[in-house]
Amino acid sequence: MPDPNPPDPAAPPAGRRADLIVEGAYVVTLDDRRPVIVDGSVAVAGDRIVAVGSAGDVDASFPESARRIDASGCLVMPGMIDTHTHLFQVLGRSLGDGLELMAWLRDFMLPMAVHLTLDDVVAAVRLSSLMSVLAGTTAVVDNHYAPTDTATTLAVAEAVESVGLRGAIARGVFGSRVEGSDRMGVPDELHAFSAAEELRIMDECLHQRPPGSRVEVWPMPENVVYVDRDLIAACADLAEQRDLRWQAHCSEAQEEVVIFTDVHGERPVEWLSRAGLLGPRATLAHAIWLNDDEVAAIGAARACALHQPVCNQVISSGVMRL
């Protein structure tokens, strides 16, 4: 019977000291050569993982450590990545239950959001960030859309980073009202800045948190339905210029697709593709109500469609075509 944990030729030399060893676990490495190590250990020195291997190999390489955690029967794996969330919305947990998406937005969440202060948001984001860490998430993309002034956006990024997370604040960009804003019932307060002001605020945020920061700031035209198409294109261009990703809610509800098509004469992803905005930097949140051509366009452009299965069920948005 073959050894389930063959010696690792890349194991570190013996005699090194680790600050922490998590030992005796099922270790999920995501390594094609050996995806799961039975009775495995992980050694940490400072803020770096310095060894992953069988418990015997790691123990031989690090006979001394400041701390050991017995993880027998537990799973040790790389941290999970939350690709789209709204951390401040923890303030509304359990409120609005039973509403479908459009009613939930119009009657509850958006009206609540416009009354939040910087202090409200920072407290909520810290709480949600801690909950993320406890659930095994180590990186988040937080779509923060109220308030979105420079000071609040940077405070949200600092709150996320202070907990130990990495990721990005996808800053909600609205610009001036458009027809889709009226048909979606978006409060005037969310359209607080002109397109020029939105881009200026983004520039101020990027000056403080440039690309490569532990928590970056990305442009996020909040929804393709109620953000001017020129501003969406400007956000995509900014992401390209500054080596960032950009995000947008897209085709989350059937009604959104109907409104966009009524106003513009084509479906959301059809327009994004025709306008040359799809690509590896584009990350489309939910992306549920797509036709075959739109699915093919996203794939061909190597854009990202973000799957939120729990949210989609709770507010009855639909089921993504996986």
mmCIF file of C-alpha atoms in Angstrom:
data_model
loop_
_atom_site.group_PDB
_atom_site.id
_atom_site.type_symbol
_atom_site.label_atom_id
_atom_site.label_comp_id
_atom_site.label_asym_id
_atom_site.label_seq_id
_atom_site.Cartn_x
_atom_site.Cartn_y
_atom_site.Cartn_z
ATOM 1 C CA MET A 1 0.000 0.000 0.000
ATOM 2 C CA PRO A 2 1.572 3.347 -1.017
ATOM 3 C CA ASP A 3 2.476 5.853 1.677
ATOM 4 C CA PRO A 4 -0.369 8.465 1.767
ATOM 5 C CA ASN A 5 2.196 11.059 2.884
ATOM 6 C CA PRO A 6 5.409 10.521 0.891
ATOM 7 C CA PRO A 7 8.414 12.622 1.945
ATOM 8 C CA ASP A 8 8.405 16.069 0.445
ATOM 9 C CA PRO A 9 11.656 16.691 -1.477
ATOM 10 C CA ALA A 10 11.107 20.422 -0.955
ATOM 11 C CA ALA A 11 10.864 20.091 2.836
ATOM 12 C CA PRO A 12 12.885 22.705 4.756
ATOM 13 C CA PRO A 13 16.172 21.747 6.407
ATOM 14 C CA ALA A 14 16.034 20.461 9.962
ATOM 15 C CA GLY A 15 16.738 22.634 12.962
ATOM 16 C CA ARG A 16 14.823 25.778 12.057
ATOM 17 C CA ARG A 17 12.532 27.445 14.576
ATOM 18 C CA ALA A 18 8.882 28.262 13.947
ATOM 19 C CA ASP A 19 6.674 30.594 15.929
ATOM 20 C CA LEU A 20 3.618 28.401 15.377
ATOM 21 C CA ILE A 21 2.938 24.874 14.186
ATOM 22 C CA VAL A 22 -0.595 23.735 13.433
ATOM 23 C CA GLU A 23 -0.259 19.974 13.549
ATOM 24 C CA GLY A 24 -2.108 16.752 12.896
ATOM 25 C CA ALA A 25 -4.717 18.169 10.519
ATOM 26 C CA TYR A 26 -6.111 17.313 7.136
ATOM 27 C CA VAL A 27 -4.223 19.948 5.135
ATOM 28 C CA VAL A 28 -5.768 21.077 1.852
ATOM 29 C CA THR A 29 -2.842 22.431 -0.166
ATOM 30 C CA LEU A 30 -4.528 23.126 -3.528
ATOM 31 C CA ASP A 31 -1.336 21.635 -4.976
ATOM 32 C CA ASP A 32 -2.005 19.437 -8.015
ATOM 33 C CA ARG A 33 0.722 17.037 -6.926
ATOM 34 C CA ARG A 34 -0.738 16.294 -3.500
ATOM 35 C CA PRO A 35 -3.991 18.148 -2.829
ATOM 36 C CA VAL A 36 -4.701 16.796 0.694
ATOM 37 C CA ILE A 37 -2.172 15.794 3.349
ATOM 38 C CA VAL A 38 -3.493 13.376 5.946
ATOM 39 C CA ASP A 39 -1.992 14.042 9.393
ATOM 40 C CA GLY A 40 -0.345 17.179 8.067
ATOM 41 C CA SER A 41 1.164 20.243 9.678
ATOM 42 C CA VAL A 42 1.740 23.887 8.813
ATOM 43 C CA ALA A 43 4.662 25.881 10.242
ATOM 44 C CA VAL A 44 4.551 29.666 10.573
ATOM 45 C CA ALA A 45 7.429 32.054 11.261
ATOM 46 C CA GLY A 46 6.503 35.679 11.759
ATOM 47 C CA ASP A 47 3.781 36.454 9.239
ATOM 48 C CA ARG A 48 4.813 33.781 6.724
ATOM 49 C CA ILE A 49 3.969 30.117 6.213
ATOM 50 C CA VAL A 50 7.392 28.472 6.021
ATOM 51 C CA ALA A 51 6.475 24.800 5.651
ATOM 52 C CA VAL A 52 3.543 22.584 4.733
ATOM 53 C CA GLY A 53 3.900 18.823 4.871
ATOM 54 C CA SER A 54 3.348 15.671 6.854
ATOM 55 C CA ALA A 55 3.384 16.084 10.613
ATOM 56 C CA GLY A 56 6.544 13.996 10.833
ATOM 57 C CA ASP A 57 8.458 16.005 8.238
ATOM 58 C CA VAL A 58 7.460 19.373 9.665
ATOM 59 C CA ASP A 59 8.207 18.285 13.235
ATOM 60 C CA ALA A 60 11.655 17.047 12.200
ATOM 61 C CA SER A 61 12.393 20.333 10.453
ATOM 62 C CA PHE A 62 11.101 22.483 13.314
ATOM 63 C CA PRO A 63 11.753 20.609 16.569
ATOM 64 C CA GLU A 64 11.186 23.794 18.533
ATOM 65 C CA SER A 65 8.306 26.212 18.194
ATOM 66 C CA ALA A 66 6.883 28.917 20.387
ATOM 67 C CA ARG A 67 3.376 27.529 20.094
ATOM 68 C CA ARG A 68 1.667 24.384 18.840
ATOM 69 C CA ILE A 69 -1.989 23.872 18.005
ATOM 70 C CA ASP A 70 -3.357 20.330 17.933
ATOM 71 C CA ALA A 71 -5.642 20.319 14.898
ATOM 72 C CA SER A 72 -6.395 16.597 14.920
ATOM 73 C CA GLY A 73 -9.632 15.928 13.082
ATOM 74 C CA CYS A 74 -9.690 19.468 11.715
ATOM 75 C CA LEU A 75 -9.284 20.851 8.233
ATOM 76 C CA VAL A 76 -6.549 23.389 7.491
ATOM 77 C CA MET A 77 -6.922 25.157 4.162
ATOM 78 C CA PRO A 78 -6.056 28.418 2.412
ATOM 79 C CA GLY A 79 -8.286 31.307 3.409
ATOM 80 C CA MET A 80 -11.488 31.777 1.464
ATOM 81 C CA ILE A 81 -12.044 34.818 -0.747
ATOM 82 C CA ASP A 82 -15.347 36.692 -0.676
ATOM 83 C CA THR A 83 -15.506 38.242 -4.136
ATOM 84 C CA HIS A 84 -18.548 40.448 -3.521
ATOM 85 C CA THR A 85 -20.087 41.586 -0.264
ATOM 86 C CA HIS A 86 -21.597 44.624 1.461
ATOM 87 C CA LEU A 87 -20.027 44.698 4.908
ATOM 88 C CA PHE A 88 -22.102 47.593 6.251
ATOM 89 C CA GLN A 89 -25.320 45.709 5.542
ATOM 90 C CA VAL A 90 -24.824 43.725 8.739
ATOM 91 C CA LEU A 91 -26.738 46.632 10.302
ATOM 92 C CA GLY A 92 -29.836 45.417 8.485
ATOM 93 C CA ARG A 93 -29.527 41.759 9.336
ATOM 94 C CA SER A 94 -32.952 40.132 9.892
ATOM 95 C CA LEU A 95 -34.733 43.276 8.664
ATOM 96 C CA GLY A 96 -36.576 43.035 5.378
ATOM 97 C CA ASP A 97 -36.700 39.244 5.534
ATOM 98 C CA GLY A 98 -39.091 37.689 3.045
ATOM 99 C CA LEU A 99 -38.835 40.471 0.464
ATOM 100 C CA GLU A 100 -37.652 39.749 -3.058
ATOM 101 C CA LEU A 101 -34.732 41.723 -4.437
ATOM 102 C CA MET A 102 -36.424 44.753 -5.998
ATOM 103 C CA ALA A 103 -38.751 45.372 -3.044
ATOM 104 C CA TRP A 104 -35.895 44.770 -0.608
ATOM 105 C CA LEU A 105 -33.774 47.422 -2.327
ATOM 106 C CA ARG A 106 -36.515 50.011 -2.880
ATOM 107 C CA ASP A 107 -38.365 49.688 0.407
ATOM 108 C CA PHE A 108 -35.622 48.780 2.843
ATOM 109 C CA MET A 109 -31.916 48.627 2.041
ATOM 110 C CA LEU A 110 -31.367 51.734 -0.096
ATOM 111 C CA PRO A 111 -33.486 53.990 2.170
ATOM 112 C CA MET A 112 -31.541 52.666 5.168
ATOM 113 C CA ALA A 113 -28.184 53.197 3.476
ATOM 114 C CA VAL A 114 -28.682 56.903 2.835
ATOM 115 C CA HIS A 115 -28.987 57.602 6.577
ATOM 116 C CA LEU A 116 -25.694 55.984 7.601
ATOM 117 C CA THR A 117 -22.856 58.049 9.052
ATOM 118 C CA LEU A 118 -19.120 57.412 8.927
ATOM 119 C CA ASP A 119 -19.202 56.114 12.514
ATOM 120 C CA ASP A 120 -22.112 53.775 11.714
ATOM 121 C CA VAL A 121 -20.277 52.371 8.726
ATOM 122 C CA VAL A 122 -16.927 51.863 10.459
ATOM 123 C CA ALA A 123 -18.543 49.999 13.369
ATOM 124 C CA ALA A 124 -20.522 47.796 10.983
ATOM 125 C CA VAL A 125 -17.545 47.068 8.743
ATOM 126 C CA ARG A 126 -15.378 46.066 11.697
ATOM 127 C CA LEU A 127 -18.082 43.702 12.929
ATOM 128 C CA SER A 128 -18.579 42.132 9.499
ATOM 129 C CA SER A 129 -14.833 41.840 8.983
ATOM 130 C CA LEU A 130 -14.464 39.943 12.256
ATOM 131 C CA MET A 131 -17.322 37.656 11.244
ATOM 132 C CA SER A 132 -15.567 37.028 7.931
ATOM 133 C CA VAL A 133 -12.332 36.038 9.667
ATOM 134 C CA LEU A 134 -14.196 33.700 12.026
ATOM 135 C CA ALA A 135 -15.763 32.014 8.985
ATOM 136 C CA GLY A 136 -12.353 31.384 7.410
ATOM 137 C CA THR A 137 -12.369 34.289 4.962
ATOM 138 C CA THR A 138 -9.074 36.133 4.600
ATOM 139 C CA ALA A 139 -9.816 38.386 1.615
ATOM 140 C CA VAL A 140 -12.921 40.376 0.707
ATOM 141 C CA VAL A 141 -14.143 42.676 -2.022
ATOM 142 C CA ASP A 142 -16.527 45.000 -0.212
ATOM 143 C CA ASN A 143 -18.931 47.000 -2.350
ATOM 144 C CA HIS A 144 -19.349 50.056 -0.156
ATOM 145 C CA TYR A 145 -21.924 52.471 -1.545
ATOM 146 C CA ALA A 146 -23.086 54.746 1.297
ATOM 147 C CA PRO A 147 -21.589 57.182 2.123
ATOM 148 C CA THR A 148 -18.935 57.231 -0.605
ATOM 149 C CA ASP A 149 -17.006 60.426 0.125
ATOM 150 C CA THR A 150 -13.231 60.134 0.304
ATOM 151 C CA ALA A 151 -12.988 60.103 4.097
ATOM 152 C CA THR A 152 -15.601 57.372 4.539
ATOM 153 C CA THR A 153 -14.193 55.196 1.766
ATOM 154 C CA LEU A 154 -10.704 55.354 3.266
ATOM 155 C CA ALA A 155 -12.092 54.708 6.763
ATOM 156 C CA VAL A 156 -13.820 51.566 5.477
ATOM 157 C CA ALA A 157 -10.557 50.353 3.943
ATOM 158 C CA GLU A 158 -8.735 51.005 7.217
ATOM 159 C CA ALA A 159 -11.409 49.140 9.193
ATOM 160 C CA VAL A 160 -11.094 46.095 6.942
ATOM 161 C CA GLU A 161 -7.303 46.140 7.125
ATOM 162 C CA SER A 162 -7.265 46.630 10.907
ATOM 163 C CA VAL A 163 -8.912 43.238 11.366
ATOM 164 C CA GLY A 164 -6.235 41.534 9.264
ATOM 165 C CA LEU A 165 -8.144 41.063 6.032
ATOM 166 C CA ARG A 166 -6.846 41.931 2.597
ATOM 167 C CA GLY A 167 -8.812 42.722 -0.536
ATOM 168 C CA ALA A 168 -10.497 45.772 -1.996
ATOM 169 C CA ILE A 169 -13.175 48.340 -1.327
ATOM 170 C CA ALA A 170 -15.246 48.427 -4.504
ATOM 171 C CA ARG A 171 -16.419 52.013 -4.063
ATOM 172 C CA GLY A 172 -19.965 52.496 -5.319
ATOM 173 C CA VAL A 173 -20.059 55.023 -8.168
ATOM 174 C CA PHE A 174 -23.442 56.520 -9.109
ATOM 175 C CA GLY A 175 -22.944 59.876 -10.839
ATOM 176 C CA SER A 176 -25.996 61.808 -12.006
ATOM 177 C CA ARG A 177 -29.474 60.272 -12.199
ATOM 178 C CA VAL A 178 -30.468 58.420 -15.339
ATOM 179 C CA GLU A 179 -33.760 56.884 -16.438
ATOM 180 C CA GLY A 180 -32.795 53.590 -14.834
ATOM 181 C CA SER A 181 -32.447 55.355 -11.468
ATOM 182 C CA ASP A 182 -36.092 56.396 -11.610
ATOM 183 C CA ARG A 183 -37.346 53.006 -12.725
ATOM 184 C CA MET A 184 -35.297 51.230 -10.049
ATOM 185 C CA GLY A 185 -36.382 53.658 -7.304
ATOM 186 C CA VAL A 186 -32.852 54.752 -6.366
ATOM 187 C CA PRO A 187 -32.895 57.549 -3.736
ATOM 188 C CA ASP A 188 -31.560 60.933 -4.828
ATOM 189 C CA GLU A 189 -29.082 60.880 -1.939
ATOM 190 C CA LEU A 190 -27.115 58.065 -3.565
ATOM 191 C CA HIS A 191 -26.631 60.161 -6.691
ATOM 192 C CA ALA A 192 -24.734 62.694 -4.594
ATOM 193 C CA PHE A 193 -21.829 63.363 -6.963
ATOM 194 C CA SER A 194 -21.449 64.250 -10.627
ATOM 195 C CA ALA A 195 -19.390 62.003 -12.890
ATOM 196 C CA ALA A 196 -16.425 64.370 -12.570
ATOM 197 C CA GLU A 197 -16.714 64.366 -8.780
ATOM 198 C CA GLU A 198 -16.925 60.570 -8.693
ATOM 199 C CA LEU A 199 -13.666 60.286 -10.633
ATOM 200 C CA ARG A 200 -12.007 62.941 -8.469
ATOM 201 C CA ILE A 201 -12.922 61.020 -5.313
ATOM 202 C CA MET A 202 -11.544 57.842 -6.860
ATOM 203 C CA ASP A 203 -8.292 59.655 -7.604
ATOM 204 C CA GLU A 204 -8.076 60.897 -4.006
ATOM 205 C CA CYS A 205 -8.659 57.391 -2.668
ATOM 206 C CA LEU A 206 -6.050 55.903 -4.992
ATOM 207 C CA HIS A 207 -3.534 58.515 -3.905
ATOM 208 C CA GLN A 208 -3.897 57.258 -0.320
ATOM 209 C CA ARG A 209 -4.278 53.583 -1.237
ATOM 210 C CA PRO A 210 -2.462 52.918 -4.510
ATOM 211 C CA PRO A 211 -2.689 49.613 -6.385
ATOM 212 C CA GLY A 212 -0.873 46.943 -4.419
ATOM 213 C CA SER A 213 -2.116 48.149 -1.033
ATOM 214 C CA ARG A 214 -3.229 45.405 1.340
ATOM 215 C CA VAL A 215 -6.743 46.783 0.858
ATOM 216 C CA GLU A 216 -7.108 48.508 -2.501
ATOM 217 C CA VAL A 217 -9.892 50.791 -3.725
ATOM 218 C CA TRP A 218 -11.620 49.778 -6.966
ATOM 219 C CA PRO A 219 -14.151 51.729 -9.018
ATOM 220 C CA MET A 220 -17.592 50.126 -8.981
ATOM 221 C CA PRO A 221 -20.310 51.638 -11.126
ATOM 222 C CA GLU A 222 -23.001 50.449 -8.770
ATOM 223 C CA ASN A 223 -25.354 48.940 -11.314
ATOM 224 C CA VAL A 224 -25.269 49.008 -15.101
ATOM 225 C CA VAL A 225 -28.953 49.984 -15.031
ATOM 226 C CA TYR A 226 -28.666 53.205 -13.026
ATOM 227 C CA VAL A 227 -25.179 54.487 -13.852
ATOM 228 C CA ASP A 228 -24.575 56.493 -17.023
ATOM 229 C CA ARG A 229 -22.846 54.342 -19.623
ATOM 230 C CA ASP A 230 -20.110 56.919 -20.198
ATOM 231 C CA LEU A 231 -19.307 56.812 -16.481
ATOM 232 C CA ILE A 232 -19.201 53.009 -16.547
ATOM 233 C CA ALA A 233 -16.718 53.225 -19.412
ATOM 234 C CA ALA A 234 -14.681 55.815 -17.487
ATOM 235 C CA CYS A 235 -14.493 53.459 -14.496
ATOM 236 C CA ALA A 236 -13.287 50.625 -16.722
ATOM 237 C CA ASP A 237 -10.713 52.961 -18.257
ATOM 238 C CA LEU A 238 -9.530 54.051 -14.804
ATOM 239 C CA ALA A 239 -9.070 50.417 -13.791
ATOM 240 C CA GLU A 240 -7.025 49.786 -16.925
ATOM 241 C CA GLN A 241 -4.851 52.848 -16.378
ATOM 242 C CA ARG A 242 -4.199 52.105 -12.692
ATOM 243 C CA ASP A 243 -3.840 48.310 -12.987
ATOM 244 C CA LEU A 244 -6.962 47.543 -10.949
ATOM 245 C CA ARG A 245 -10.111 45.522 -11.368
ATOM 246 C CA TRP A 246 -13.552 47.084 -11.532
ATOM 247 C CA GLN A 247 -16.891 45.683 -10.495
ATOM 248 C CA ALA A 248 -20.583 46.269 -11.247
ATOM 249 C CA HIS A 249 -23.923 44.715 -10.406
ATOM 250 C CA CYS A 250 -25.140 43.213 -13.655
ATOM 251 C CA SER A 251 -28.289 41.263 -14.555
ATOM 252 C CA GLU A 252 -29.064 40.322 -10.967
ATOM 253 C CA ALA A 253 -32.832 40.528 -11.545
ATOM 254 C CA GLN A 254 -34.994 39.990 -14.604
ATOM 255 C CA GLU A 255 -36.452 43.469 -14.116
ATOM 256 C CA GLU A 256 -32.980 45.001 -14.439
ATOM 257 C CA VAL A 257 -32.471 43.361 -17.819
ATOM 258 C CA VAL A 258 -35.903 44.542 -18.975
ATOM 259 C CA ILE A 259 -35.212 48.145 -17.911
ATOM 260 C CA PHE A 260 -31.765 48.249 -19.517
ATOM 261 C CA THR A 261 -33.095 46.778 -22.759
ATOM 262 C CA ASP A 262 -36.045 49.203 -22.834
ATOM 263 C CA VAL A 263 -33.737 52.191 -22.363
ATOM 264 C CA HIS A 264 -30.788 51.166 -24.522
ATOM 265 C CA GLY A 265 -32.156 48.669 -27.031
ATOM 266 C CA GLU A 266 -29.757 45.875 -26.036
ATOM 267 C CA ARG A 267 -29.068 43.658 -23.050
ATOM 268 C CA PRO A 268 -26.488 44.665 -20.410
ATOM 269 C CA VAL A 269 -23.717 42.209 -21.274
ATOM 270 C CA GLU A 270 -24.377 42.676 -24.984
ATOM 271 C CA TRP A 271 -23.587 46.360 -24.520
ATOM 272 C CA LEU A 272 -20.549 45.725 -22.311
ATOM 273 C CA SER A 273 -19.175 43.391 -24.965
ATOM 274 C CA ARG A 274 -19.912 45.716 -27.886
ATOM 275 C CA ALA A 275 -18.377 48.659 -26.009
ATOM 276 C CA GLY A 276 -15.180 46.706 -25.393
ATOM 277 C CA LEU A 277 -15.568 46.837 -21.619
ATOM 278 C CA LEU A 278 -15.483 43.111 -20.946
ATOM 279 C CA GLY A 279 -12.077 41.731 -20.083
ATOM 280 C CA PRO A 280 -10.046 40.226 -17.237
ATOM 281 C CA ARG A 281 -10.460 43.408 -15.162
ATOM 282 C CA ALA A 282 -14.283 43.283 -15.302
ATOM 283 C CA THR A 283 -16.010 41.506 -12.409
ATOM 284 C CA LEU A 284 -19.793 41.264 -12.742
ATOM 285 C CA ALA A 285 -21.698 40.663 -9.517
ATOM 286 C CA HIS A 286 -24.528 38.091 -9.625
ATOM 287 C CA ALA A 287 -24.792 37.882 -13.456
ATOM 288 C CA ILE A 288 -27.844 35.627 -13.205
ATOM 289 C CA TRP A 289 -30.142 36.559 -16.069
ATOM 290 C CA LEU A 290 -27.871 36.013 -19.067
ATOM 291 C CA ASN A 291 -28.633 34.523 -22.452
ATOM 292 C CA ASP A 292 -26.331 32.149 -24.324
ATOM 293 C CA ASP A 293 -24.599 34.926 -26.250
ATOM 294 C CA GLU A 294 -23.859 36.861 -23.051
ATOM 295 C CA VAL A 295 -22.415 33.785 -21.344
ATOM 296 C CA ALA A 296 -20.210 33.196 -24.374
ATOM 297 C CA ALA A 297 -19.111 36.847 -24.447
ATOM 298 C CA ILE A 298 -18.062 36.782 -20.784
ATOM 299 C CA GLY A 299 -16.093 33.598 -21.351
ATOM 300 C CA ALA A 300 -14.420 34.816 -24.526
ATOM 301 C CA ALA A 301 -13.337 38.053 -22.842
ATOM 302 C CA ARG A 302 -12.065 36.223 -19.730
ATOM 303 C CA ALA A 303 -14.227 38.489 -17.585
ATOM 304 C CA CYS A 304 -15.386 37.293 -14.158
ATOM 305 C CA ALA A 305 -18.966 36.474 -13.177
ATOM 306 C CA LEU A 306 -19.327 36.445 -9.388
ATOM 307 C CA HIS A 307 -21.573 33.815 -7.812
ATOM 308 C CA GLN A 308 -23.530 34.714 -4.643
ATOM 309 C CA PRO A 309 -25.653 31.589 -4.070
ATOM 310 C CA VAL A 310 -26.900 32.369 -0.549
ATOM 311 C CA CYS A 311 -27.866 35.962 -1.334
ATOM 312 C CA ASN A 312 -29.539 34.886 -4.564
ATOM 313 C CA GLN A 313 -31.730 32.450 -2.637
ATOM 314 C CA VAL A 314 -32.547 34.733 0.296
ATOM 315 C CA ILE A 315 -33.882 37.540 -1.904
ATOM 316 C CA SER A 316 -35.163 35.306 -4.712
ATOM 317 C CA SER A 317 -32.960 36.732 -7.451
ATOM 318 C CA GLY A 318 -32.613 33.497 -9.356
ATOM 319 C CA VAL A 319 -30.010 30.824 -10.026
ATOM 320 C CA MET A 320 -26.798 31.530 -11.899
ATOM 321 C CA ARG A 321 -26.137 29.403 -14.976
ATOM 322 C CA LEU A 322 -23.043 27.535 -13.791
#
